[in-house]
Short mmCIF file of N, CA, C and O in Angstrom, two decimals:
data_model
loop_
_atom_site.label_atom_id
_atom_site.label_comp_id
_atom_site.label_asym_id
_atom_site.label_seq_id
_atom_site.Cartn_x
_atom_site.Cartn_y
_atom_site.Cartn_z
N MET A 1 -91.24 19.94 0.09
CA MET A 1 -92.79 19.08 -0.30
C MET A 1 -93.51 20.48 -0.32
O MET A 1 -93.73 22.03 -0.16
N ARG A 2 -94.27 19.34 -0.86
CA ARG A 2 -95.82 20.29 -2.17
C ARG A 2 -96.92 19.78 -1.84
O ARG A 2 -96.75 18.18 -1.54
N ARG A 3 -98.18 19.86 -1.17
CA ARG A 3 -99.09 19.70 -1.30
C ARG A 3 -100.08 18.02 -1.76
O ARG A 3 -99.88 16.94 -1.86
N GLU A 4 -99.40 18.32 -3.60
CA GLU A 4 -100.24 17.69 -4.89
C GLU A 4 -99.23 16.88 -4.56
O GLU A 4 -99.53 15.93 -5.41
N THR A 5 -97.59 16.82 -3.60
CA THR A 5 -97.51 15.06 -4.06
C THR A 5 -97.13 14.40 -3.05
O THR A 5 -96.34 13.93 -2.38
N THR A 6 -97.86 15.39 -1.69
CA THR A 6 -98.61 15.10 -0.61
C THR A 6 -99.71 13.86 -1.10
O THR A 6 -100.47 14.20 -1.02
N ILE A 7 -99.66 12.21 -0.30
CA ILE A 7 -100.81 11.42 -0.77
C ILE A 7 -100.39 10.42 1.22
O ILE A 7 -100.28 10.74 1.68
N PHE A 8 -101.92 10.69 1.53
CA PHE A 8 -101.92 10.12 2.95
C PHE A 8 -102.88 9.23 2.79
O PHE A 8 -104.20 8.96 2.02
N LYS A 9 -102.09 7.98 3.44
CA LYS A 9 -103.02 6.52 3.74
C LYS A 9 -103.53 7.37 5.15
O LYS A 9 -103.41 7.26 5.67
N VAL A 10 -104.08 5.10 5.16
CA VAL A 10 -104.49 4.90 6.21
C VAL A 10 -103.10 4.94 7.63
O VAL A 10 -103.82 5.28 8.58
N ASN A 11 -102.19 4.63 7.37
CA ASN A 11 -101.27 4.17 8.36
C ASN A 11 -99.87 4.77 7.30
O ASN A 11 -98.34 4.32 8.26
N SER A 12 -99.75 6.04 6.70
CA SER A 12 -98.69 6.22 6.28
C SER A 12 -98.63 7.95 5.33
O SER A 12 -100.16 8.12 5.04
N ILE A 13 -97.72 8.10 5.50
CA ILE A 13 -97.82 9.70 4.42
C ILE A 13 -96.56 9.67 2.98
O ILE A 13 -95.51 8.93 3.84
N GLN A 14 -96.85 9.63 2.11
CA GLN A 14 -96.36 9.30 0.92
C GLN A 14 -96.19 10.71 0.35
O GLN A 14 -96.70 11.83 0.08
N THR A 15 -94.55 11.45 0.08
CA THR A 15 -94.18 12.66 -0.39
C THR A 15 -93.06 12.43 -1.19
O THR A 15 -92.60 11.04 -1.33
N GLN A 16 -93.17 13.30 -2.07
CA GLN A 16 -91.66 13.17 -2.85
C GLN A 16 -90.71 14.63 -2.61
O GLN A 16 -91.30 15.57 -2.07
N VAL A 17 -89.66 14.34 -2.22
CA VAL A 17 -88.56 15.42 -1.71
C VAL A 17 -87.15 15.46 -3.13
O VAL A 17 -86.99 14.34 -2.86
N ARG A 18 -86.91 16.20 -3.20
CA ARG A 18 -85.30 16.69 -4.05
C ARG A 18 -84.10 16.85 -3.22
O ARG A 18 -83.97 17.63 -2.40
N THR A 19 -83.56 15.77 -3.52
CA THR A 19 -82.03 15.58 -3.25
C THR A 19 -81.35 17.00 -2.64
O THR A 19 -81.14 18.56 -3.47
N LYS A 20 -80.60 16.86 -1.97
CA LYS A 20 -79.39 17.93 -1.56
C LYS A 20 -78.14 18.07 -2.96
O LYS A 20 -77.26 19.26 -3.12
N THR A 21 -78.11 17.30 -3.60
CA THR A 21 -77.38 16.67 -4.48
C THR A 21 -77.10 17.88 -5.74
O THR A 21 -78.21 17.74 -5.76
N SER A 22 -76.04 18.15 -6.37
CA SER A 22 -75.74 18.91 -7.61
C SER A 22 -77.11 17.78 -8.49
O SER A 22 -77.07 16.22 -8.50
N GLY A 23 -77.97 18.45 -9.04
CA GLY A 23 -78.61 17.69 -10.02
C GLY A 23 -80.34 17.36 -9.20
O GLY A 23 -81.50 17.47 -9.99
N GLY A 24 -80.56 17.81 -7.94
CA GLY A 24 -81.37 17.60 -7.61
C GLY A 24 -82.88 15.82 -7.73
O GLY A 24 -83.32 16.74 -8.20
N GLU A 25 -81.71 14.90 -7.50
CA GLU A 25 -82.97 14.10 -7.95
C GLU A 25 -84.03 14.00 -6.81
O GLU A 25 -83.83 14.01 -5.74
N VAL A 26 -85.67 13.86 -7.50
CA VAL A 26 -86.67 13.77 -7.26
C VAL A 26 -86.33 12.14 -6.53
O VAL A 26 -86.65 10.98 -7.08
N VAL A 27 -86.88 11.91 -4.67
CA VAL A 27 -87.30 11.03 -4.61
C VAL A 27 -88.43 10.66 -3.47
O VAL A 27 -88.67 12.08 -2.89
N LYS A 28 -89.34 9.93 -3.38
CA LYS A 28 -90.05 9.20 -2.40
C LYS A 28 -90.11 9.57 -1.20
O LYS A 28 -88.95 8.38 -0.77
N VAL A 29 -91.00 9.83 -0.12
CA VAL A 29 -90.00 9.41 1.37
C VAL A 29 -91.58 9.38 1.85
O VAL A 29 -92.47 9.62 1.49
N THR A 30 -91.66 7.96 2.97
CA THR A 30 -92.47 7.28 3.64
C THR A 30 -93.21 7.96 4.92
O THR A 30 -91.61 7.27 5.60
N VAL A 31 -93.80 8.47 5.31
CA VAL A 31 -93.62 9.04 6.64
C VAL A 31 -94.17 7.66 7.62
O VAL A 31 -95.63 7.88 7.33
N ARG A 32 -94.13 6.63 8.05
CA ARG A 32 -95.42 5.91 8.82
C ARG A 32 -96.04 6.62 10.32
O ARG A 32 -95.19 7.15 10.75
N LYS A 33 -97.46 6.20 10.35
CA LYS A 33 -98.12 6.51 12.00
C LYS A 33 -97.15 6.11 13.06
O LYS A 33 -96.81 5.25 13.00
N HIS A 34 -97.08 6.70 13.89
CA HIS A 34 -96.81 6.34 14.62
C HIS A 34 -97.77 6.00 16.30
O HIS A 34 -98.67 6.89 16.88
N PRO A 35 -97.32 5.11 17.21
CA PRO A 35 -98.51 4.14 17.83
C PRO A 35 -98.30 5.75 19.33
O PRO A 35 -99.96 5.45 19.69
N ASN A 36 -97.76 6.05 19.40
CA ASN A 36 -98.19 7.07 20.93
C ASN A 36 -98.37 9.18 20.04
O ASN A 36 -97.56 9.31 18.43
N PRO A 37 -99.66 9.24 19.76
CA PRO A 37 -100.43 10.13 19.36
C PRO A 37 -99.44 11.64 19.54
O PRO A 37 -99.61 13.16 18.94
N ARG A 38 -99.05 11.57 20.80
CA ARG A 38 -98.12 12.65 21.22
C ARG A 38 -97.39 13.36 20.17
O ARG A 38 -96.56 14.05 19.66
N ILE A 39 -96.75 11.92 19.44
CA ILE A 39 -95.30 12.57 18.87
C ILE A 39 -95.80 11.96 17.31
O ILE A 39 -94.77 11.48 16.75
N ASP A 40 -97.07 11.35 17.29
CA ASP A 40 -97.29 11.27 15.19
C ASP A 40 -97.54 11.80 14.73
O ASP A 40 -97.85 13.20 14.44
N ALA A 41 -96.05 11.84 14.07
CA ALA A 41 -95.84 13.21 12.64
C ALA A 41 -97.01 13.26 11.96
O ALA A 41 -97.32 14.19 11.32
N MET A 42 -97.71 11.68 11.66
CA MET A 42 -98.78 11.97 10.32
C MET A 42 -99.89 12.65 10.82
O MET A 42 -100.00 13.69 9.98
N GLU A 43 -100.24 12.75 12.00
CA GLU A 43 -101.48 13.54 12.84
C GLU A 43 -100.72 14.44 12.42
O GLU A 43 -101.58 15.75 11.90
N ALA A 44 -99.89 15.42 12.82
CA ALA A 44 -99.23 16.74 12.96
C ALA A 44 -98.97 17.52 11.50
O ALA A 44 -99.73 18.12 11.81
N LEU A 45 -98.81 16.35 10.64
CA LEU A 45 -98.92 17.01 9.44
C LEU A 45 -99.76 16.75 9.15
O LEU A 45 -100.01 18.31 7.77
N GLN A 46 -100.99 16.06 8.92
CA GLN A 46 -102.52 16.08 8.29
C GLN A 46 -103.25 17.76 9.08
O GLN A 46 -103.54 18.12 8.33
N LEU A 47 -102.52 17.84 10.18
CA LEU A 47 -103.53 19.01 10.80
C LEU A 47 -103.05 20.29 10.30
O LEU A 47 -103.97 21.42 9.88
N TRP A 48 -101.87 20.32 10.52
CA TRP A 48 -101.27 21.66 9.52
C TRP A 48 -101.36 21.96 7.98
O TRP A 48 -101.76 22.82 7.88
N MET A 49 -100.89 20.54 7.24
CA MET A 49 -101.70 20.43 5.73
C MET A 49 -103.04 21.37 5.31
O MET A 49 -103.08 21.96 5.06
N ASP A 50 -104.02 21.07 6.50
CA ASP A 50 -105.32 21.36 6.47
C ASP A 50 -105.36 22.89 7.07
O ASP A 50 -105.94 23.61 5.93
N TYR A 51 -104.65 23.45 7.90
CA TYR A 51 -104.89 24.84 8.03
C TYR A 51 -104.03 25.64 6.99
O TYR A 51 -104.46 26.56 6.15
N ALA A 52 -102.84 25.20 6.01
CA ALA A 52 -102.03 26.19 4.83
C ALA A 52 -103.68 25.97 4.47
O ALA A 52 -103.15 27.01 3.22
N LYS A 53 -104.16 24.67 3.47
CA LYS A 53 -104.64 24.82 2.35
C LYS A 53 -105.98 25.85 2.70
O LYS A 53 -106.09 26.57 1.45
N THR A 54 -106.69 26.23 4.01
CA THR A 54 -107.51 26.96 4.13
C THR A 54 -106.94 28.31 4.56
O THR A 54 -107.28 29.44 3.68
N THR A 55 -105.39 28.58 4.36
CA THR A 55 -105.62 30.02 5.10
C THR A 55 -104.07 30.07 4.32
O THR A 55 -104.32 31.70 3.87
N PHE A 56 -103.72 29.19 3.45
CA PHE A 56 -102.33 29.98 1.94
C PHE A 56 -103.14 29.07 0.84
O PHE A 56 -103.69 28.48 0.79
N GLN A 57 -102.74 30.12 0.14
CA GLN A 57 -103.36 29.97 -1.50
C GLN A 57 -102.00 29.44 -2.31
O GLN A 57 -101.61 30.00 -2.89
N ASN A 58 -101.50 28.16 -1.69
CA ASN A 58 -100.00 27.95 -2.37
C ASN A 58 -100.00 26.30 -2.28
O ASN A 58 -100.26 26.12 -1.34
N GLU A 59 -99.27 26.21 -3.44
CA GLU A 59 -98.54 24.76 -2.84
C GLU A 59 -97.70 24.28 -1.75
O GLU A 59 -97.46 23.23 -1.83
N HIS A 60 -96.97 25.17 -1.23
CA HIS A 60 -96.02 24.95 -0.47
C HIS A 60 -96.82 24.18 0.58
O HIS A 60 -98.01 24.68 1.48
N VAL A 61 -95.85 23.21 1.34
CA VAL A 61 -96.14 23.36 2.54
C VAL A 61 -95.76 23.90 3.92
O VAL A 61 -97.19 24.04 4.61
N TRP A 62 -95.46 24.67 3.90
CA TRP A 62 -94.50 24.99 5.01
C TRP A 62 -94.23 26.27 4.64
O TRP A 62 -93.73 27.18 4.25
N PHE A 63 -94.43 27.40 5.70
CA PHE A 63 -95.04 28.45 5.60
C PHE A 63 -94.83 29.26 6.63
O PHE A 63 -94.74 29.54 8.01
N ASN A 64 -94.04 31.16 6.13
CA ASN A 64 -94.22 31.45 7.54
C ASN A 64 -94.76 32.51 7.78
O ASN A 64 -95.12 33.08 6.76
N ILE A 65 -95.71 32.20 8.93
CA ILE A 65 -97.45 32.72 8.59
C ILE A 65 -96.81 34.24 8.70
O ILE A 65 -98.00 34.94 8.69
N SER A 66 -95.87 34.92 9.55
CA SER A 66 -95.96 36.40 10.12
C SER A 66 -95.67 37.17 8.15
O SER A 66 -96.23 37.70 8.35
N GLU A 67 -94.72 36.35 7.26
CA GLU A 67 -94.65 36.85 5.77
C GLU A 67 -95.24 36.76 4.43
O GLU A 67 -95.15 36.90 3.66
N ARG A 68 -95.98 35.64 5.31
CA ARG A 68 -97.20 34.89 4.84
C ARG A 68 -96.62 33.74 3.08
O ARG A 68 -97.53 34.53 1.95
N GLN A 69 -95.89 33.29 3.10
CA GLN A 69 -95.05 32.95 2.12
C GLN A 69 -94.30 32.07 2.97
O GLN A 69 -93.94 31.67 3.50
N PRO A 70 -93.86 31.40 1.56
CA PRO A 70 -92.97 30.12 1.99
C PRO A 70 -91.77 30.42 3.01
O PRO A 70 -91.02 31.16 2.63
N THR A 71 -91.76 28.89 3.83
CA THR A 71 -90.30 29.60 4.99
C THR A 71 -88.81 28.76 4.43
O THR A 71 -89.11 27.99 3.06
N SER A 72 -88.48 29.40 4.58
CA SER A 72 -86.62 28.91 4.69
C SER A 72 -86.33 27.46 5.32
O SER A 72 -86.59 27.29 6.19
N LEU A 73 -85.54 26.92 4.31
CA LEU A 73 -85.15 26.05 5.58
C LEU A 73 -84.19 26.51 7.07
O LEU A 73 -84.15 26.03 8.02
N GLN A 74 -83.47 27.69 6.90
CA GLN A 74 -83.17 28.03 8.26
C GLN A 74 -84.43 28.61 9.54
O GLN A 74 -84.07 28.40 10.57
N ARG A 75 -85.45 28.91 8.76
CA ARG A 75 -86.34 29.26 9.33
C ARG A 75 -87.11 28.17 9.68
O ARG A 75 -87.75 28.42 10.95
N ILE A 76 -87.26 27.38 9.35
CA ILE A 76 -87.76 25.86 10.34
C ILE A 76 -86.42 25.67 11.14
O ILE A 76 -86.83 24.87 12.16
N LYS A 77 -84.86 25.34 11.01
CA LYS A 77 -84.36 25.27 12.04
C LYS A 77 -84.29 25.70 13.13
O LYS A 77 -84.43 26.01 14.60
N GLU A 78 -84.55 27.66 13.11
CA GLU A 78 -84.57 28.48 14.30
C GLU A 78 -86.42 28.12 14.91
O GLU A 78 -85.91 27.89 16.00
N GLU A 79 -87.19 27.73 14.33
CA GLU A 79 -88.35 27.65 14.83
C GLU A 79 -88.46 25.92 16.13
O GLU A 79 -88.71 26.23 16.43
N LEU A 80 -87.44 25.31 15.30
CA LEU A 80 -87.63 24.09 15.96
C LEU A 80 -86.74 24.40 17.28
O LEU A 80 -87.28 23.53 18.01
N VAL A 81 -85.57 24.79 16.85
CA VAL A 81 -84.58 25.23 18.73
C VAL A 81 -85.43 25.63 19.14
O VAL A 81 -85.57 26.11 20.30
N ALA A 82 -86.48 26.70 18.91
CA ALA A 82 -87.05 27.86 19.49
C ALA A 82 -88.29 26.98 20.10
O ALA A 82 -88.04 26.84 21.86
N VAL A 83 -88.78 25.72 19.47
CA VAL A 83 -89.15 24.63 20.57
C VAL A 83 -88.99 24.05 21.43
O VAL A 83 -89.01 23.74 22.55
N LEU A 84 -86.83 23.48 21.53
CA LEU A 84 -86.91 22.86 22.03
C LEU A 84 -86.32 23.47 23.47
O LEU A 84 -86.74 23.06 24.33
N ARG A 85 -86.06 24.81 23.08
CA ARG A 85 -85.85 25.57 23.83
C ARG A 85 -87.01 25.69 25.64
O ARG A 85 -87.36 26.13 26.38
N GLU A 86 -87.57 26.12 24.15
CA GLU A 86 -89.53 26.31 25.32
C GLU A 86 -89.57 25.37 26.39
O GLU A 86 -90.48 25.55 27.26
N ASN A 87 -89.08 24.22 25.67
CA ASN A 87 -89.30 23.14 26.11
C ASN A 87 -88.21 22.31 27.30
O ASN A 87 -88.54 21.47 27.91
N GLY A 88 -87.38 23.08 27.13
CA GLY A 88 -86.73 23.08 28.30
C GLY A 88 -85.40 21.63 28.13
O GLY A 88 -84.19 21.28 29.06
N ILE A 89 -84.89 22.21 26.65
CA ILE A 89 -84.19 20.69 25.85
C ILE A 89 -82.72 21.78 26.20
O ILE A 89 -82.78 22.84 25.50
N PRO A 90 -81.30 21.09 26.59
CA PRO A 90 -81.12 21.97 27.05
C PRO A 90 -79.75 22.37 25.28
O PRO A 90 -80.22 21.90 24.07
N GLU A 91 -78.95 23.33 25.62
CA GLU A 91 -78.63 24.46 23.94
C GLU A 91 -77.86 23.22 23.31
O GLU A 91 -77.63 23.08 22.26
N THR A 92 -76.82 22.25 23.96
CA THR A 92 -76.30 21.05 23.20
C THR A 92 -76.77 20.32 21.78
O THR A 92 -76.46 20.11 21.51
N PHE A 93 -78.72 21.03 22.39
CA PHE A 93 -79.67 20.04 20.90
C PHE A 93 -79.43 20.80 20.26
O PHE A 93 -80.22 21.89 20.59
N THR A 94 -79.60 20.85 19.12
CA THR A 94 -80.06 21.39 17.81
C THR A 94 -80.10 21.18 16.35
O THR A 94 -80.49 19.88 16.70
N SER A 95 -81.19 21.44 15.55
CA SER A 95 -81.88 21.04 14.83
C SER A 95 -80.45 19.73 14.03
O SER A 95 -81.27 18.51 13.70
N ASN A 96 -79.18 20.16 14.26
CA ASN A 96 -78.75 19.07 13.26
C ASN A 96 -78.10 17.73 14.09
O ASN A 96 -78.33 17.06 13.98
N SER A 97 -77.85 18.49 15.42
CA SER A 97 -77.61 17.16 16.28
C SER A 97 -79.10 15.93 16.48
O SER A 97 -78.84 14.67 16.66
N ILE A 98 -79.71 16.54 16.20
CA ILE A 98 -81.39 15.85 16.54
C ILE A 98 -81.10 15.22 14.75
O ILE A 98 -81.52 13.90 14.92
N ARG A 99 -81.67 15.67 13.79
CA ARG A 99 -81.34 14.70 13.11
C ARG A 99 -79.76 13.73 12.88
O ARG A 99 -80.32 12.80 11.99
N HIS A 100 -79.14 13.84 13.12
CA HIS A 100 -78.15 13.24 12.98
C HIS A 100 -78.54 11.87 13.96
O HIS A 100 -78.35 11.13 13.77
N ALA A 101 -79.16 12.36 15.38
CA ALA A 101 -79.35 10.89 15.92
C ALA A 101 -80.26 10.57 15.87
O ALA A 101 -80.53 9.24 15.58
N VAL A 102 -81.58 10.94 14.84
CA VAL A 102 -82.28 10.08 14.48
C VAL A 102 -81.98 9.90 13.09
O VAL A 102 -82.32 8.46 12.76
N ILE A 103 -80.87 10.18 12.06
CA ILE A 103 -80.83 8.94 11.18
C ILE A 103 -79.79 7.88 11.88
O ILE A 103 -79.49 7.15 11.20
N SER A 104 -79.01 8.35 12.63
CA SER A 104 -78.01 7.22 13.27
C SER A 104 -79.05 6.65 13.86
O SER A 104 -78.55 4.85 14.10
N HIS A 105 -80.16 6.72 14.36
CA HIS A 105 -81.10 5.37 14.55
C HIS A 105 -81.32 5.03 14.25
O HIS A 105 -80.65 3.59 13.95
N PHE A 106 -81.98 5.13 12.64
CA PHE A 106 -82.39 4.56 11.62
C PHE A 106 -80.81 3.27 10.69
O PHE A 106 -81.29 2.53 10.50
N ALA A 107 -79.88 3.83 11.51
CA ALA A 107 -78.32 3.37 10.00
C ALA A 107 -78.25 2.11 11.32
O ALA A 107 -77.09 1.28 10.55
N LYS A 108 -78.01 1.77 12.72
CA LYS A 108 -78.18 1.08 13.35
C LYS A 108 -78.53 0.10 13.46
O LYS A 108 -78.88 -1.18 14.71
N GLN A 109 -79.61 0.42 13.10
CA GLN A 109 -81.22 -0.98 13.10
C GLN A 109 -80.24 -2.05 12.08
O GLN A 109 -79.68 -1.88 11.39
N GLN A 110 -80.78 -3.27 12.91
CA GLN A 110 -80.42 -4.29 11.77
C GLN A 110 -80.95 -4.29 10.32
O GLN A 110 -82.73 -3.90 10.28
N ASP A 111 -80.71 -4.85 9.37
CA ASP A 111 -81.73 -4.60 8.26
C ASP A 111 -81.71 -2.90 7.96
O ASP A 111 -83.02 -3.25 7.66
N ALA A 112 -80.75 -2.25 7.71
CA ALA A 112 -81.40 -0.92 8.01
C ALA A 112 -81.70 -0.82 5.97
O ALA A 112 -81.13 -1.52 5.16
N ASP A 113 -83.30 -0.14 5.62
CA ASP A 113 -83.06 0.37 4.59
C ASP A 113 -82.37 1.49 4.04
O ASP A 113 -82.92 2.54 4.58
N TRP A 114 -81.53 1.48 3.17
CA TRP A 114 -80.26 2.38 2.96
C TRP A 114 -81.29 3.21 2.03
O TRP A 114 -80.62 4.80 1.85
N LYS A 115 -82.07 2.70 1.39
CA LYS A 115 -82.32 3.49 0.06
C LYS A 115 -82.81 4.58 0.96
O LYS A 115 -83.10 5.95 0.64
N ALA A 116 -84.29 4.06 1.42
CA ALA A 116 -84.99 5.16 2.37
C ALA A 116 -84.70 6.38 3.44
O ALA A 116 -84.71 7.01 3.68
N ILE A 117 -83.27 5.42 4.26
CA ILE A 117 -83.09 6.25 4.70
C ILE A 117 -81.69 7.77 3.90
O ILE A 117 -82.25 9.10 4.59
N ASN A 118 -81.25 7.26 3.19
CA ASN A 118 -80.94 8.83 1.84
C ASN A 118 -82.20 9.63 1.47
O ASN A 118 -81.94 10.64 1.52
N ALA A 119 -83.33 8.73 1.62
CA ALA A 119 -84.53 9.50 0.47
C ALA A 119 -84.60 10.64 2.02
O ALA A 119 -85.58 11.70 2.07
N CYS A 120 -85.02 10.09 3.27
CA CYS A 120 -85.24 10.76 4.68
C CYS A 120 -84.81 11.96 4.80
O CYS A 120 -84.41 12.45 5.12
N ALA A 121 -82.94 11.24 4.27
CA ALA A 121 -81.64 12.79 4.91
C ALA A 121 -81.76 14.08 3.68
O ALA A 121 -81.16 14.81 3.45
N ARG A 122 -82.33 13.57 2.20
CA ARG A 122 -82.36 13.52 0.86
C ARG A 122 -81.01 13.66 0.10
O ARG A 122 -80.90 14.59 -0.03
N TRP A 123 -80.39 13.01 0.38
CA TRP A 123 -79.21 12.42 0.34
C TRP A 123 -79.48 11.51 -0.99
O TRP A 123 -80.66 10.43 -1.06
N ALA A 124 -78.71 11.90 -2.36
CA ALA A 124 -79.06 10.66 -3.52
C ALA A 124 -78.98 9.23 -3.10
O ALA A 124 -78.24 8.95 -2.63
N PRO A 125 -79.26 8.46 -4.19
CA PRO A 125 -79.79 7.36 -4.31
C PRO A 125 -78.84 6.69 -4.21
O PRO A 125 -78.10 7.27 -4.85
N GLY A 126 -78.27 5.96 -3.29
CA GLY A 126 -76.83 5.27 -3.74
C GLY A 126 -75.94 6.08 -3.28
O GLY A 126 -74.48 5.72 -2.73
N SER A 127 -76.12 7.38 -2.41
CA SER A 127 -74.66 7.89 -1.79
C SER A 127 -74.83 7.40 -0.81
O SER A 127 -75.56 6.05 0.18
N ARG A 128 -73.18 7.21 0.08
CA ARG A 128 -72.48 6.30 1.60
C ARG A 128 -72.39 7.30 2.36
O ARG A 128 -71.89 6.79 2.96
N VAL A 129 -73.20 8.30 2.27
CA VAL A 129 -72.62 9.07 3.51
C VAL A 129 -73.04 8.40 4.63
O VAL A 129 -72.64 8.06 5.85
N THR A 130 -74.70 7.60 4.95
CA THR A 130 -74.78 7.27 6.10
C THR A 130 -73.94 6.05 6.73
O THR A 130 -73.39 5.75 8.05
N GLN A 131 -73.49 5.07 5.84
CA GLN A 131 -72.84 4.43 6.51
C GLN A 131 -71.49 4.44 6.33
O GLN A 131 -70.69 4.00 7.11
N GLU A 132 -70.94 5.36 5.81
CA GLU A 132 -69.38 6.17 6.70
C GLU A 132 -69.25 6.91 7.80
O GLU A 132 -68.58 7.08 8.52
N TYR A 133 -70.02 7.87 7.61
CA TYR A 133 -69.91 8.87 9.09
C TYR A 133 -71.74 8.56 10.60
O TYR A 133 -71.36 9.09 11.06
N TYR A 134 -72.60 7.60 9.60
CA TYR A 134 -73.37 7.14 10.54
C TYR A 134 -74.16 6.09 11.47
O TYR A 134 -74.21 5.84 12.42
N ALA A 135 -73.23 5.51 10.35
CA ALA A 135 -73.63 3.66 11.22
C ALA A 135 -72.42 3.10 11.87
O ALA A 135 -71.67 1.98 11.13
N ARG A 136 -71.36 4.48 13.07
CA ARG A 136 -70.44 3.60 13.45
C ARG A 136 -70.87 2.69 14.57
O ARG A 136 -71.75 3.52 15.42
#
């Protein structure tokens, strides 16, 4: 995710990510405003991007502040787990279990938007991973 491909609108954020599959197709992802400001990803992302823009001279969105360089996916997972533990969330919950829960929630909704779910999960458009492993 890069700043130049992230567009903030009134009730949503649109960005682009590269899928994890070979060839890494670029897909669009939309994050919508949540009514609860305590868990609104839009607000948190806006605050972080404003901070990163003034602090780092780089187009990346996610940074390892101590090393002052773009962060790795592994580092993001470690930070998420640290936040979970600091807030009393049991060790059975990991970055992968949260990802699985969120994708499962979307997949179980009536009229699930498989293309949007694939984009959010960084799977290629047309992938059937969600239908086969999550929507049960």
